[in-house]
PDB file of C-alpha atoms in Angstrom:
ATOM      1  CA  MET A   1      -0.050  -0.067   0.151  1.00  0.00           C
ATOM      2  CA  LYS A   2       2.899   2.403   1.007  1.00  0.00           C
ATOM      3  CA  LEU A   3       4.473   1.701  -2.658  1.00  0.00           C
ATOM      4  CA  ILE A   4       1.327   2.753  -4.331  1.00  0.00           C
ATOM      5  CA  LYS A   5       1.025   5.747  -2.495  1.00  0.00           C
ATOM      6  CA  LEU A   6       4.321   6.887  -3.108  1.00  0.00           C
ATOM      7  CA  THR A   7       4.015   6.295  -6.857  1.00  0.00           C
ATOM      8  CA  ALA A   8       0.849   8.516  -6.943  1.00  0.00           C
ATOM      9  CA  ILE A   9       2.440  11.204  -5.164  1.00  0.00           C
ATOM     10  CA  SER A  10       5.498  11.242  -7.151  1.00  0.00           C
ATOM     11  CA  ALA A  11       3.734  11.430 -10.406  1.00  0.00           C
ATOM     12  CA  ALA A  12       1.613  14.444  -8.928  1.00  0.00           C
ATOM     13  CA  VAL A  13       5.045  16.169  -7.968  1.00  0.00           C
ATOM     14  CA  LEU A  14       6.652  15.868 -11.350  1.00  0.00           C
ATOM     15  CA  ALA A  15       3.487  17.156 -13.197  1.00  0.00           C
ATOM     16  CA  SER A  16       3.068  20.344 -11.249  1.00  0.00           C
ATOM     17  CA  THR A  17       4.362  23.739 -12.433  1.00  0.00           C
ATOM     18  CA  ALA A  18       5.649  24.081  -8.860  1.00  0.00           C
ATOM     19  CA  ALA A  19       8.335  21.425  -9.260  1.00  0.00           C
ATOM     20  CA  LEU A  20      10.836  24.151 -10.294  1.00  0.00           C
ATOM     21  CA  ALA A  21      11.116  25.049  -6.475  1.00  0.00           C
ATOM     22  CA  ALA A  22       9.398  22.195  -4.971  1.00  0.00           C
ATOM     23  CA  GLU A  23       8.973  21.899  -1.204  1.00  0.00           C
ATOM     24  CA  PRO A  24       9.594  18.524   0.993  1.00  0.00           C
ATOM     25  CA  VAL A  25       6.807  16.300   0.647  1.00  0.00           C
ATOM     26  CA  VAL A  26       6.166  14.074   3.686  1.00  0.00           C
ATOM     27  CA  VAL A  27       4.728  10.622   3.200  1.00  0.00           C
ATOM     28  CA  VAL A  28       3.574   9.119   6.661  1.00  0.00           C
ATOM     29  CA  ASP A  29       2.602   5.324   7.200  1.00  0.00           C
ATOM     30  CA  ASP A  30       1.576   3.265  10.204  1.00  0.00           C
ATOM     31  CA  ASN A  31       4.984   2.996  11.885  1.00  0.00           C
ATOM     32  CA  ASP A  32       7.388   5.599  10.907  1.00  0.00           C
ATOM     33  CA  ALA A  33       7.692   8.913   9.066  1.00  0.00           C
ATOM     34  CA  VAL A  34       9.972   9.384   5.817  1.00  0.00           C
ATOM     35  CA  VAL A  35      10.806  12.651   4.201  1.00  0.00           C
ATOM     36  CA  TYR A  36      11.134  12.814   0.399  1.00  0.00           C
ATOM     37  CA  GLU A  37      12.516  15.994  -1.335  1.00  0.00           C
ATOM     38  CA  ALA A  38      11.430  16.606  -4.824  1.00  0.00           C
ATOM     39  CA  GLU A  39      14.468  17.444  -7.203  1.00  0.00           C
ATOM     40  CA  PRO A  40      13.559  20.806  -9.191  1.00  0.00           C
ATOM     41  CA  VAL A  41      13.181  20.371 -13.046  1.00  0.00           C
ATOM     42  CA  ALA A  42      13.653  22.609 -16.121  1.00  0.00           C
ATOM     43  CA  VAL A  43      10.613  22.171 -17.985  1.00  0.00           C
ATOM     44  CA  ALA A  44       7.210  21.288 -16.625  1.00  0.00           C
ATOM     45  CA  TYR A  45       5.605  18.205 -18.588  1.00  0.00           C
ATOM     46  CA  GLU A  46       1.805  17.347 -18.692  1.00  0.00           C
ATOM     47  CA  ALA A  47       1.376  14.312 -16.449  1.00  0.00           C
ATOM     48  CA  GLU A  48      -0.567  11.285 -17.435  1.00  0.00           C
ATOM     49  CA  PRO A  49      -3.471  10.527 -14.997  1.00  0.00           C
ATOM     50  CA  VAL A  50      -2.325   8.023 -12.287  1.00  0.00           C
ATOM     51  CA  ALA A  51      -4.711   5.681 -10.724  1.00  0.00           C
ATOM     52  CA  VAL A  52      -4.410   4.712  -7.139  1.00  0.00           C
ATOM     53  CA  VAL A  53      -5.924   1.597  -5.853  1.00  0.00           C
ATOM     54  CA  ASP A  54      -7.072   0.781  -2.313  1.00  0.00           C
ATOM     55  CA  ASP A  55      -6.120  -2.839  -1.174  1.00  0.00           C
ATOM     56  CA  ASN A  56      -9.395  -3.102   0.598  1.00  0.00           C
ATOM     57  CA  ALA A  57     -11.784  -1.150  -1.545  1.00  0.00           C
ATOM     58  CA  ALA A  58     -12.662  -1.067  -5.057  1.00  0.00           C
ATOM     59  CA  VAL A  59     -12.137   2.592  -5.438  1.00  0.00           C
ATOM     60  CA  ALA A  60      -9.709   4.297  -7.998  1.00  0.00           C
ATOM     61  CA  TYR A  61      -8.297   7.729  -7.440  1.00  0.00           C
ATOM     62  CA  GLU A  62      -7.109   9.666 -10.241  1.00  0.00           C
ATOM     63  CA  ALA A  63      -4.406  12.349 -10.077  1.00  0.00           C
ATOM     64  CA  GLU A  64      -5.313  15.685 -11.695  1.00  0.00           C
ATOM     65  CA  PRO A  65      -3.056  16.519 -14.359  1.00  0.00           C
ATOM     66  CA  ALA A  66      -1.211  20.003 -13.665  1.00  0.00           C
ATOM     67  CA  ASN A  67      -1.459  23.300 -15.671  1.00  0.00           C
ATOM     68  CA  VAL A  68       1.675  23.487 -17.927  1.00  0.00           C
ATOM     69  CA  GLN A  69       3.156  25.907 -20.417  1.00  0.00           C
ATOM     70  CA  THR A  70       3.547  24.932 -23.824  1.00  0.00           C
ATOM     71  CA  ALA A  71       7.018  24.193 -24.571  1.00  0.00           C
ATOM     72  CA  ASN A  72       6.704  25.443 -28.302  1.00  0.00           C
ATOM     73  CA  ALA A  73       5.515  28.916 -27.173  1.00  0.00           C
ATOM     74  CA  TYR A  74       5.898  31.771 -29.505  1.00  0.00           C
ATOM     75  CA  ASN A  75       9.361  33.084 -29.765  1.00  0.00           C
ATOM     76  CA  ALA A  76       9.106  36.999 -30.207  1.00  0.00           C
ATOM     77  CA  ASP A  77      12.952  37.364 -30.980  1.00  0.00           C
ATOM     78  CA  ALA A  78      12.889  34.991 -33.807  1.00  0.00           C
ATOM     79  CA  GLY A  79      10.006  37.002 -35.495  1.00  0.00           C
ATOM     80  CA  VAL A  80       7.980  34.086 -36.400  1.00  0.00           C
ATOM     81  CA  VAL A  81       4.882  32.612 -35.094  1.00  0.00           C
ATOM     82  CA  ARG A  82       5.899  29.033 -33.937  1.00  0.00           C
ATOM     83  CA  ASN A  83       2.328  28.393 -32.150  1.00  0.00           C
ATOM     84  CA  THR A  84      -0.206  30.287 -33.929  1.00  0.00           C
ATOM     85  CA  ALA A  85      -2.866  29.688 -31.131  1.00  0.00           C
ATOM     86  CA  GLY A  86      -0.289  31.110 -28.569  1.00  0.00           C
ATOM     87  CA  ALA A  87       0.631  34.297 -30.628  1.00  0.00           C
ATOM     88  CA  VAL A  88      -2.975  35.173 -30.760  1.00  0.00           C
ATOM     89  CA  VAL A  89      -3.934  34.367 -27.228  1.00  0.00           C
ATOM     90  CA  GLY A  90      -0.544  36.046 -26.319  1.00  0.00           C
ATOM     91  CA  GLY A  91      -2.383  39.493 -27.235  1.00  0.00           C
ATOM     92  CA  THR A  92      -2.166  42.162 -29.946  1.00  0.00           C
ATOM     93  CA  LYS A  93       1.407  43.181 -29.179  1.00  0.00           C
ATOM     94  CA  THR A  94       2.783  39.634 -30.432  1.00  0.00           C
ATOM     95  CA  PHE A  95       0.516  39.777 -33.360  1.00  0.00           C
ATOM     96  CA  PHE A  96       1.442  43.365 -34.224  1.00  0.00           C
ATOM     97  CA  GLN A  97       5.180  42.736 -33.905  1.00  0.00           C
ATOM     98  CA  THR A  98       4.969  39.361 -36.065  1.00  0.00           C
ATOM     99  CA  ALA A  99       2.989  41.317 -38.776  1.00  0.00           C
ATOM    100  CA  ILE A 100       5.355  44.353 -39.182  1.00  0.00           C
ATOM    101  CA  ASN A 101       8.754  42.692 -39.193  1.00  0.00           C
ATOM    102  CA  PRO A 102      10.572  44.013 -40.943  1.00  0.00           C
ATOM    103  CA  ALA A 103       9.072  47.131 -41.650  1.00  0.00           C
ATOM    104  CA  ALA A 104       9.903  51.001 -41.926  1.00  0.00           C
ATOM    105  CA  VAL A 105       7.483  54.041 -41.839  1.00  0.00           C
ATOM    106  CA  SER A 106       8.426  57.647 -43.737  1.00  0.00           C
ATOM    107  CA  ALA A 107       6.937  60.925 -43.435  1.00  0.00           C
ATOM    108  CA  GLU A 108       6.743  63.015 -46.727  1.00  0.00           C
ATOM    109  CA  ILE A 109       6.004  65.938 -48.482  1.00  0.00           C
ATOM    110  CA  GLY A 110       5.837  66.824 -52.086  1.00  0.00           C
ATOM    111  CA  SER A 111       3.820  67.677 -55.201  1.00  0.00           C
ATOM    112  CA  LEU A 112       1.135  64.815 -54.251  1.00  0.00           C
ATOM    113  CA  GLY A 113       0.757  66.476 -50.647  1.00  0.00           C
ATOM    114  CA  TYR A 114       1.832  65.752 -47.137  1.00  0.00           C
ATOM    115  CA  GLY A 115       1.644  62.130 -46.295  1.00  0.00           C
ATOM    116  CA  ALA A 116       3.134  58.789 -44.707  1.00  0.00           C
ATOM    117  CA  ASN A 117       3.669  55.255 -45.844  1.00  0.00           C
ATOM    118  CA  VAL A 118       4.774  51.958 -44.201  1.00  0.00           C
ATOM    119  CA  ALA A 119       7.159  49.553 -46.011  1.00  0.00           C
ATOM    120  CA  TRP A 120       7.697  45.826 -45.653  1.00  0.00           C
ATOM    121  CA  ALA A 121      10.964  44.655 -46.990  1.00  0.00           C
ATOM    122  CA  LEU A 122      11.238  41.622 -48.938  1.00  0.00           C
ATOM    123  CA  ASN A 123      14.967  41.502 -49.362  1.00  0.00           C
ATOM    124  CA  ASP A 124      17.730  43.860 -49.357  1.00  0.00           C
ATOM    125  CA  LYS A 125      16.782  45.331 -52.622  1.00  0.00           C
ATOM    126  CA  THR A 126      12.959  45.182 -52.567  1.00  0.00           C
ATOM    127  CA  GLU A 127      10.328  46.790 -50.391  1.00  0.00           C
ATOM    128  CA  LEU A 128       6.629  46.960 -50.637  1.00  0.00           C
ATOM    129  CA  GLN A 129       4.899  50.284 -49.879  1.00  0.00           C
ATOM    130  CA  ALA A 130       1.580  51.585 -48.853  1.00  0.00           C
ATOM    131  CA  GLY A 131       1.055  55.093 -48.233  1.00  0.00           C
ATOM    132  CA  TRP A 132      -1.140  58.372 -48.725  1.00  0.00           C
ATOM    133  CA  ALA A 133      -0.372  61.858 -49.673  1.00  0.00           C
ATOM    134  CA  GLY A 134      -2.797  64.661 -49.862  1.00  0.00           C
ATOM    135  CA  GLY A 135      -4.147  67.792 -48.390  1.00  0.00           C
ATOM    136  CA  ASP A 136      -4.403  71.425 -49.537  1.00  0.00           C
ATOM    137  CA  VAL A 137      -1.005  71.620 -51.516  1.00  0.00           C
ATOM    138  CA  ALA A 138      -1.633  74.584 -53.806  1.00  0.00           C
ATOM    139  CA  ASP A 139       1.155  76.681 -51.776  1.00  0.00           C
ATOM    140  CA  LEU A 140       3.837  74.093 -52.490  1.00  0.00           C
ATOM    141  CA  PHE A 141       4.064  75.166 -56.232  1.00  0.00           C
ATOM    142  CA  GLY A 142       2.988  78.795 -55.662  1.00  0.00           C
ATOM    143  CA  GLY A 143      -0.724  79.016 -55.523  1.00  0.00           C
ATOM    144  CA  ASP A 144      -1.305  79.535 -59.011  1.00  0.00           C
ATOM    145  CA  PHE A 145      -0.752  78.498 -62.668  1.00  0.00           C
ATOM    146  CA  ASP A 146      -0.856  79.403 -66.219  1.00  0.00           C
ATOM    147  CA  ALA A 147      -3.119  78.018 -68.901  1.00  0.00           C
ATOM    148  CA  GLY A 148      -2.554  79.522 -72.167  1.00  0.00           C
ATOM    149  CA  ASP A 149      -2.526  83.433 -71.543  1.00  0.00           C
ATOM    150  CA  VAL A 150      -4.532  83.271 -68.420  1.00  0.00           C
ATOM    151  CA  ASN A 151      -3.340  82.893 -64.959  1.00  0.00           C
ATOM    152  CA  TYR A 152      -5.414  81.082 -62.279  1.00  0.00           C
ATOM    153  CA  ASP A 153      -5.335  81.131 -58.781  1.00  0.00           C
ATOM    154  CA  VAL A 154      -5.452  77.516 -57.000  1.00  0.00           C
ATOM    155  CA  ASP A 155      -7.130  76.105 -54.053  1.00  0.00           C
ATOM    156  CA  ALA A 156      -6.457  72.257 -53.967  1.00  0.00           C
ATOM    157  CA  ASP A 157      -7.814  69.431 -51.789  1.00  0.00           C
ATOM    158  CA  PHE A 158      -5.693  66.229 -52.620  1.00  0.00           C
ATOM    159  CA  SER A 159      -6.206  62.676 -51.560  1.00  0.00           C
ATOM    160  CA  ASN A 160      -3.770  60.199 -53.116  1.00  0.00           C
ATOM    161  CA  PRO A 161      -3.424  56.937 -51.581  1.00  0.00           C
ATOM    162  CA  TYR A 162      -0.874  54.407 -53.163  1.00  0.00           C
ATOM    163  CA  LEU A 163       0.649  51.063 -53.467  1.00  0.00           C
ATOM    164  CA  GLY A 164       4.102  50.643 -54.776  1.00  0.00           C
ATOM    165  CA  VAL A 165       7.545  48.862 -54.772  1.00  0.00           C
ATOM    166  CA  GLN A 166      10.907  50.351 -54.080  1.00  0.00           C
ATOM    167  CA  LEU A 167      13.883  48.746 -55.652  1.00  0.00           C
ATOM    168  CA  ARG A 168      17.440  49.208 -54.772  1.00  0.00           C
ATOM    169  CA  PRO A 169      19.215  47.770 -58.045  1.00  0.00           C
ATOM    170  CA  ALA A 170      22.742  47.913 -56.524  1.00  0.00           C
ATOM    171  CA  ALA A 171      21.536  47.325 -52.859  1.00  0.00           C
ATOM    172  CA  ASN A 172      22.629  50.947 -52.047  1.00  0.00           C
ATOM    173  CA  TRP A 173      21.128  54.290 -51.614  1.00  0.00           C
ATOM    174  CA  PHE A 174      19.746  54.655 -55.424  1.00  0.00           C
ATOM    175  CA  THR A 175      16.119  53.635 -55.602  1.00  0.00           C
ATOM    176  CA  MET A 176      13.460  53.004 -58.440  1.00  0.00           C
ATOM    177  CA  GLY A 177      10.114  53.030 -57.770  1.00  0.00           C
ATOM    178  CA  ALA A 178       6.702  52.045 -59.150  1.00  0.00           C
ATOM    179  CA  GLY A 179       3.034  51.523 -58.311  1.00  0.00           C
ATOM    180  CA  ILE A 180      -0.504  52.711 -58.425  1.00  0.00           C
ATOM    181  CA  ILE A 181      -2.212  55.772 -57.041  1.00  0.00           C
ATOM    182  CA  VAL A 182      -5.897  56.085 -56.708  1.00  0.00           C
ATOM    183  CA  PRO A 183      -6.355  59.854 -57.219  1.00  0.00           C
ATOM    184  CA  ASP A 184      -9.071  62.083 -55.743  1.00  0.00           C
ATOM    185  CA  ASN A 185      -8.115  65.334 -56.224  1.00  0.00           C
ATOM    186  CA  ASP A 186     -10.150  68.519 -56.463  1.00  0.00           C
ATOM    187  CA  ILE A 187      -8.552  71.744 -57.827  1.00  0.00           C
ATOM    188  CA  ASP A 188     -10.475  75.019 -57.794  1.00  0.00           C
ATOM    189  CA  VAL A 189      -9.503  77.530 -59.864  1.00  0.00           C
ATOM    190  CA  THR A 190     -10.109  81.524 -60.244  1.00  0.00           C
ATOM    191  CA  ALA A 191      -9.009  83.247 -63.453  1.00  0.00           C
ATOM    192  CA  ASN A 192      -6.946  86.648 -63.379  1.00  0.00           C
ATOM    193  CA  ALA A 193      -7.526  89.163 -65.826  1.00  0.00           C
ATOM    194  CA  GLU A 194      -4.432  90.598 -67.693  1.00  0.00           C
ATOM    195  CA  GLY A 195      -5.323  94.223 -67.719  1.00  0.00           C
ATOM    196  CA  PRO A 196      -8.957  94.919 -69.172  1.00  0.00           C
ATOM    197  CA  ASN A 197      -9.226  91.617 -70.849  1.00  0.00           C
ATOM    198  CA  PHE A 198      -9.112  87.627 -70.352  1.00  0.00           C
ATOM    199  CA  ARG A 199      -7.107  86.541 -73.188  1.00  0.00           C
ATOM    200  CA  ILE A 200      -8.115  82.958 -74.481  1.00  0.00           C
ATOM    201  CA  ASN A 201      -7.113  81.276 -77.635  1.00  0.00           C
ATOM    202  CA  ASN A 202      -5.943  84.716 -79.017  1.00  0.00           C
ATOM    203  CA  ILE A 203      -9.285  86.208 -78.359  1.00  0.00           C
ATOM    204  CA  ASP A 204      -9.548  89.106 -75.723  1.00  0.00           C
ATOM    205  CA  TYR A 205     -12.885  89.256 -73.875  1.00  0.00           C
ATOM    206  CA  ASN A 206     -13.785  92.317 -71.829  1.00  0.00           C
ATOM    207  CA  ALA A 207     -13.012  91.302 -67.933  1.00  0.00           C
ATOM    208  CA  SER A 208     -15.567  93.555 -66.552  1.00  0.00           C
ATOM    209  CA  GLU A 209     -18.375  92.436 -68.821  1.00  0.00           C
ATOM    210  CA  THR A 210     -17.454  88.853 -68.191  1.00  0.00           C
ATOM    211  CA  GLY A 211     -17.324  88.999 -64.651  1.00  0.00           C
ATOM    212  CA  ALA A 212     -15.578  86.514 -62.371  1.00  0.00           C
ATOM    213  CA  LEU A 213     -14.536  83.302 -64.197  1.00  0.00           C
ATOM    214  CA  GLN A 214     -14.491  80.384 -61.551  1.00  0.00           C
ATOM    215  CA  GLY A 215     -14.138  76.535 -61.924  1.00  0.00           C
ATOM    216  CA  THR A 216     -13.097  73.050 -61.004  1.00  0.00           C
ATOM    217  CA  MET A 217     -10.747  70.595 -62.338  1.00  0.00           C
ATOM    218  CA  LYS A 218     -10.681  66.866 -61.498  1.00  0.00           C
ATOM    219  CA  HIS A 219      -8.602  63.901 -63.084  1.00  0.00           C
ATOM    220  CA  ARG A 220     -10.428  61.549 -65.194  1.00  0.00           C
ATOM    221  CA  ASN A 221      -8.181  58.479 -64.118  1.00  0.00           C
ATOM    222  CA  LYS A 222      -9.219  56.147 -61.245  1.00  0.00           C
ATOM    223  CA  LEU A 223      -6.114  54.412 -61.172  1.00  0.00           C
ATOM    224  CA  ALA A 224      -2.767  56.192 -61.991  1.00  0.00           C
ATOM    225  CA  PRO A 225       0.470  54.275 -62.641  1.00  0.00           C
ATOM    226  CA  TYR A 226       3.553  56.286 -61.603  1.00  0.00           C
ATOM    227  CA  GLY A 227       7.289  55.677 -61.618  1.00  0.00           C
ATOM    228  CA  THR A 228      10.126  57.311 -59.772  1.00  0.00           C
ATOM    229  CA  ILE A 229      13.825  57.402 -59.134  1.00  0.00           C
ATOM    230  CA  GLY A 230      15.510  58.796 -56.166  1.00  0.00           C
ATOM    231  CA  PHE A 231      17.973  58.320 -53.395  1.00  0.00           C
ATOM    232  CA  ARG A 232      17.718  56.750 -49.936  1.00  0.00           C
ATOM    233  CA  PRO A 233      20.722  57.087 -47.617  1.00  0.00           C
ATOM    234  CA  ASN A 234      20.847  56.061 -44.043  1.00  0.00           C
ATOM    235  CA  ILE A 235      22.024  58.357 -41.292  1.00  0.00           C
ATOM    236  CA  GLY A 236      22.176  56.054 -38.502  1.00  0.00           C
ATOM    237  CA  ASN A 237      21.279  52.519 -37.504  1.00  0.00           C
ATOM    238  CA  ASN A 238      17.144  53.452 -37.867  1.00  0.00           C
ATOM    239  CA  TRP A 239      16.856  56.792 -39.550  1.00  0.00           C
ATOM    240  CA  GLY A 240      17.275  57.800 -43.152  1.00  0.00           C
ATOM    241  CA  VAL A 241      16.059  60.495 -45.339  1.00  0.00           C
ATOM    242  CA  PHE A 242      15.019  60.276 -49.107  1.00  0.00           C
ATOM    243  CA  GLY A 243      14.075  62.188 -52.149  1.00  0.00           C
ATOM    244  CA  GLU A 244      12.278  61.378 -55.299  1.00  0.00           C
ATOM    245  CA  ILE A 245      11.330  62.748 -58.848  1.00  0.00           C
ATOM    246  CA  GLY A 246       8.964  61.078 -61.494  1.00  0.00           C
ATOM    247  CA  ALA A 247       5.574  61.414 -62.793  1.00  0.00           C
ATOM    248  CA  ALA A 248       2.136  59.929 -62.548  1.00  0.00           C
ATOM    249  CA  TYR A 249      -0.199  59.273 -65.489  1.00  0.00           C
ATOM    250  CA  MET A 250      -3.428  61.068 -64.117  1.00  0.00           C
ATOM    251  CA  GLY A 251      -5.299  61.248 -67.435  1.00  0.00           C
ATOM    252  CA  GLN A 252      -6.831  64.062 -68.983  1.00  0.00           C
ATOM    253  CA  THR A 253      -8.944  66.625 -66.699  1.00  0.00           C
ATOM    254  CA  ASP A 254     -12.331  67.416 -66.712  1.00  0.00           C
ATOM    255  CA  ALA A 255     -12.883  71.156 -66.115  1.00  0.00           C
ATOM    256  CA  THR A 256     -16.167  72.951 -65.105  1.00  0.00           C
ATOM    257  CA  VAL A 257     -16.052  76.965 -65.509  1.00  0.00           C
ATOM    258  CA  THR A 258     -18.669  79.192 -64.830  1.00  0.00           C
ATOM    259  CA  SER A 259     -19.061  83.189 -65.345  1.00  0.00           C
ATOM    260  CA  SER A 260     -20.758  85.506 -62.813  1.00  0.00           C
ATOM    261  CA  ASN A 261     -22.272  87.179 -65.729  1.00  0.00           C
ATOM    262  CA  ALA A 262     -23.470  84.086 -67.821  1.00  0.00           C
ATOM    263  CA  ASN A 263     -26.162  85.675 -69.534  1.00  0.00           C
ATOM    264  CA  GLY A 264     -24.653  89.280 -70.111  1.00  0.00           C
ATOM    265  CA  ASN A 265     -23.108  90.607 -73.333  1.00  0.00           C
ATOM    266  CA  VAL A 266     -19.380  90.405 -73.422  1.00  0.00           C
ATOM    267  CA  THR A 267     -17.153  92.265 -76.036  1.00  0.00           C
ATOM    268  CA  ALA A 268     -14.742  89.979 -77.975  1.00  0.00           C
ATOM    269  CA  THR A 269     -11.955  91.408 -79.832  1.00  0.00           C
ATOM    270  CA  THR A 270      -9.912  89.550 -82.703  1.00  0.00           C
ATOM    271  CA  VAL A 271      -7.402  90.446 -85.313  1.00  0.00           C
ATOM    272  CA  ASN A 272     -10.792  90.635 -87.705  1.00  0.00           C
ATOM    273  CA  GLY A 273     -12.669  93.164 -85.361  1.00  0.00           C
ATOM    274  CA  THR A 274     -14.947  92.784 -82.367  1.00  0.00           C
ATOM    275  CA  THR A 275     -18.072  90.929 -81.833  1.00  0.00           C
ATOM    276  CA  THR A 276     -20.402  90.181 -79.129  1.00  0.00           C
ATOM    277  CA  VAL A 277     -20.872  86.828 -76.821  1.00  0.00           C
ATOM    278  CA  LYS A 278     -22.319  85.628 -73.930  1.00  0.00           C
ATOM    279  CA  GLY A 279     -20.549  85.418 -70.595  1.00  0.00           C
ATOM    280  CA  SER A 280     -21.391  81.770 -70.625  1.00  0.00           C
ATOM    281  CA  ASP A 281     -19.410  81.285 -74.042  1.00  0.00           C
ATOM    282  CA  VAL A 282     -16.312  83.009 -72.529  1.00  0.00           C
ATOM    283  CA  ALA A 283     -16.535  80.514 -69.533  1.00  0.00           C
ATOM    284  CA  LYS A 284     -16.847  77.559 -72.160  1.00  0.00           C
ATOM    285  CA  ALA A 285     -13.627  78.718 -73.867  1.00  0.00           C
ATOM    286  CA  ALA A 286     -11.732  78.935 -70.701  1.00  0.00           C
ATOM    287  CA  GLU A 287     -13.015  75.400 -69.641  1.00  0.00           C
ATOM    288  CA  GLN A 288     -11.701  74.043 -72.989  1.00  0.00           C
ATOM    289  CA  GLU A 289      -8.135  75.737 -72.313  1.00  0.00           C
ATOM    290  CA  LEU A 290      -7.836  74.035 -68.882  1.00  0.00           C
ATOM    291  CA  GLU A 291      -8.728  70.681 -70.204  1.00  0.00           C
ATOM    292  CA  ASP A 292      -5.960  70.651 -72.578  1.00  0.00           C
ATOM    293  CA  LYS A 293      -3.252  71.735 -70.346  1.00  0.00           C
ATOM    294  CA  ASP A 294      -0.893  69.010 -70.464  1.00  0.00           C
ATOM    295  CA  TRP A 295       0.996  68.963 -67.672  1.00  0.00           C
ATOM    296  CA  LEU A 296      -2.115  67.855 -65.564  1.00  0.00           C
ATOM    297  CA  GLU A 297      -2.243  64.639 -67.730  1.00  0.00           C
ATOM    298  CA  TRP A 298       1.351  63.549 -66.549  1.00  0.00           C
ATOM    299  CA  PHE A 299       1.438  65.047 -63.030  1.00  0.00           C
ATOM    300  CA  PRO A 300       4.963  65.424 -61.687  1.00  0.00           C
ATOM    301  CA  ILE A 301       6.182  63.866 -58.597  1.00  0.00           C
ATOM    302  CA  VAL A 302       8.712  65.598 -56.382  1.00  0.00           C
ATOM    303  CA  LYS A 303       8.889  64.406 -52.670  1.00  0.00           C
ATOM    304  CA  LEU A 304      11.262  64.779 -49.729  1.00  0.00           C
ATOM    305  CA  GLY A 305      10.952  62.702 -46.397  1.00  0.00           C
ATOM    306  CA  ALA A 306      12.562  60.994 -43.368  1.00  0.00           C
ATOM    307  CA  THR A 307      12.254  57.337 -42.641  1.00  0.00           C
ATOM    308  CA  TYR A 308      12.607  55.115 -39.510  1.00  0.00           C
ATOM    309  CA  ARG A 309      13.545  51.605 -39.758  1.00  0.00           C
ATOM    310  CA  PHE A 310      12.569  48.782 -37.126  1.00  0.00           C
TER     311      PHE A 310
END
């Protein structure tokens, strides 16, 4: 009977996570007392149930298995999930660390706006990027532009989410980029008269009779491919800077221009003399000239920024 009791108690002690610093266990029989001390173990294993049978009764007692820690738990330093369930149960920090390693974050400013991106390195030459650039960027290029002979003040509201790839062909600071932009850029324009007239397609329209010419412009392309070249030198273990130039094919623009005196008569002067048109006709001519502006089809990309690498 004593032998059976000793077997059951020894199995329970080995199964317990407290075996790392076990206290002495005393086993007492009818005639004497013997003290047994369990040795500490490095790893806790899950014990199999042990049956203890009394000599005089048909009753079996089963030792309860102890709670143990899984030996193949997630290793955060390795950057991989060795036990998927353990990583998820372990909390969002574990999952987040796994998802972004390796990664970099960047802040940027340029012709597409103010923005940021996140990059995942596939190898020492290739990174995948996801980012956004936008905002009111009119002041970045002076707040106005010329279409034909008419100068326009600009108020812009840009939104340019993008996905791309950054390549380092020589595994150094020189980069080449390509990807897709999903442009949603609104451009509000107001025409400025030159002297007493608006000159559109070599015709002078009386500015005071035309009234204010105001309009909006929007790119036609829903997806705009882009390409860039640039440099990305590191300035420390984690920090770096970058610059890029390139272009995005935004497609032609749709323009809408209105005159504050749409139904009024406007004097139009050509080399052949003068004629009279409506203010809406002047707006239509300005609208056509805006849509013919070539640089809006191939939109220039110029950007500068800083990068932090994990």
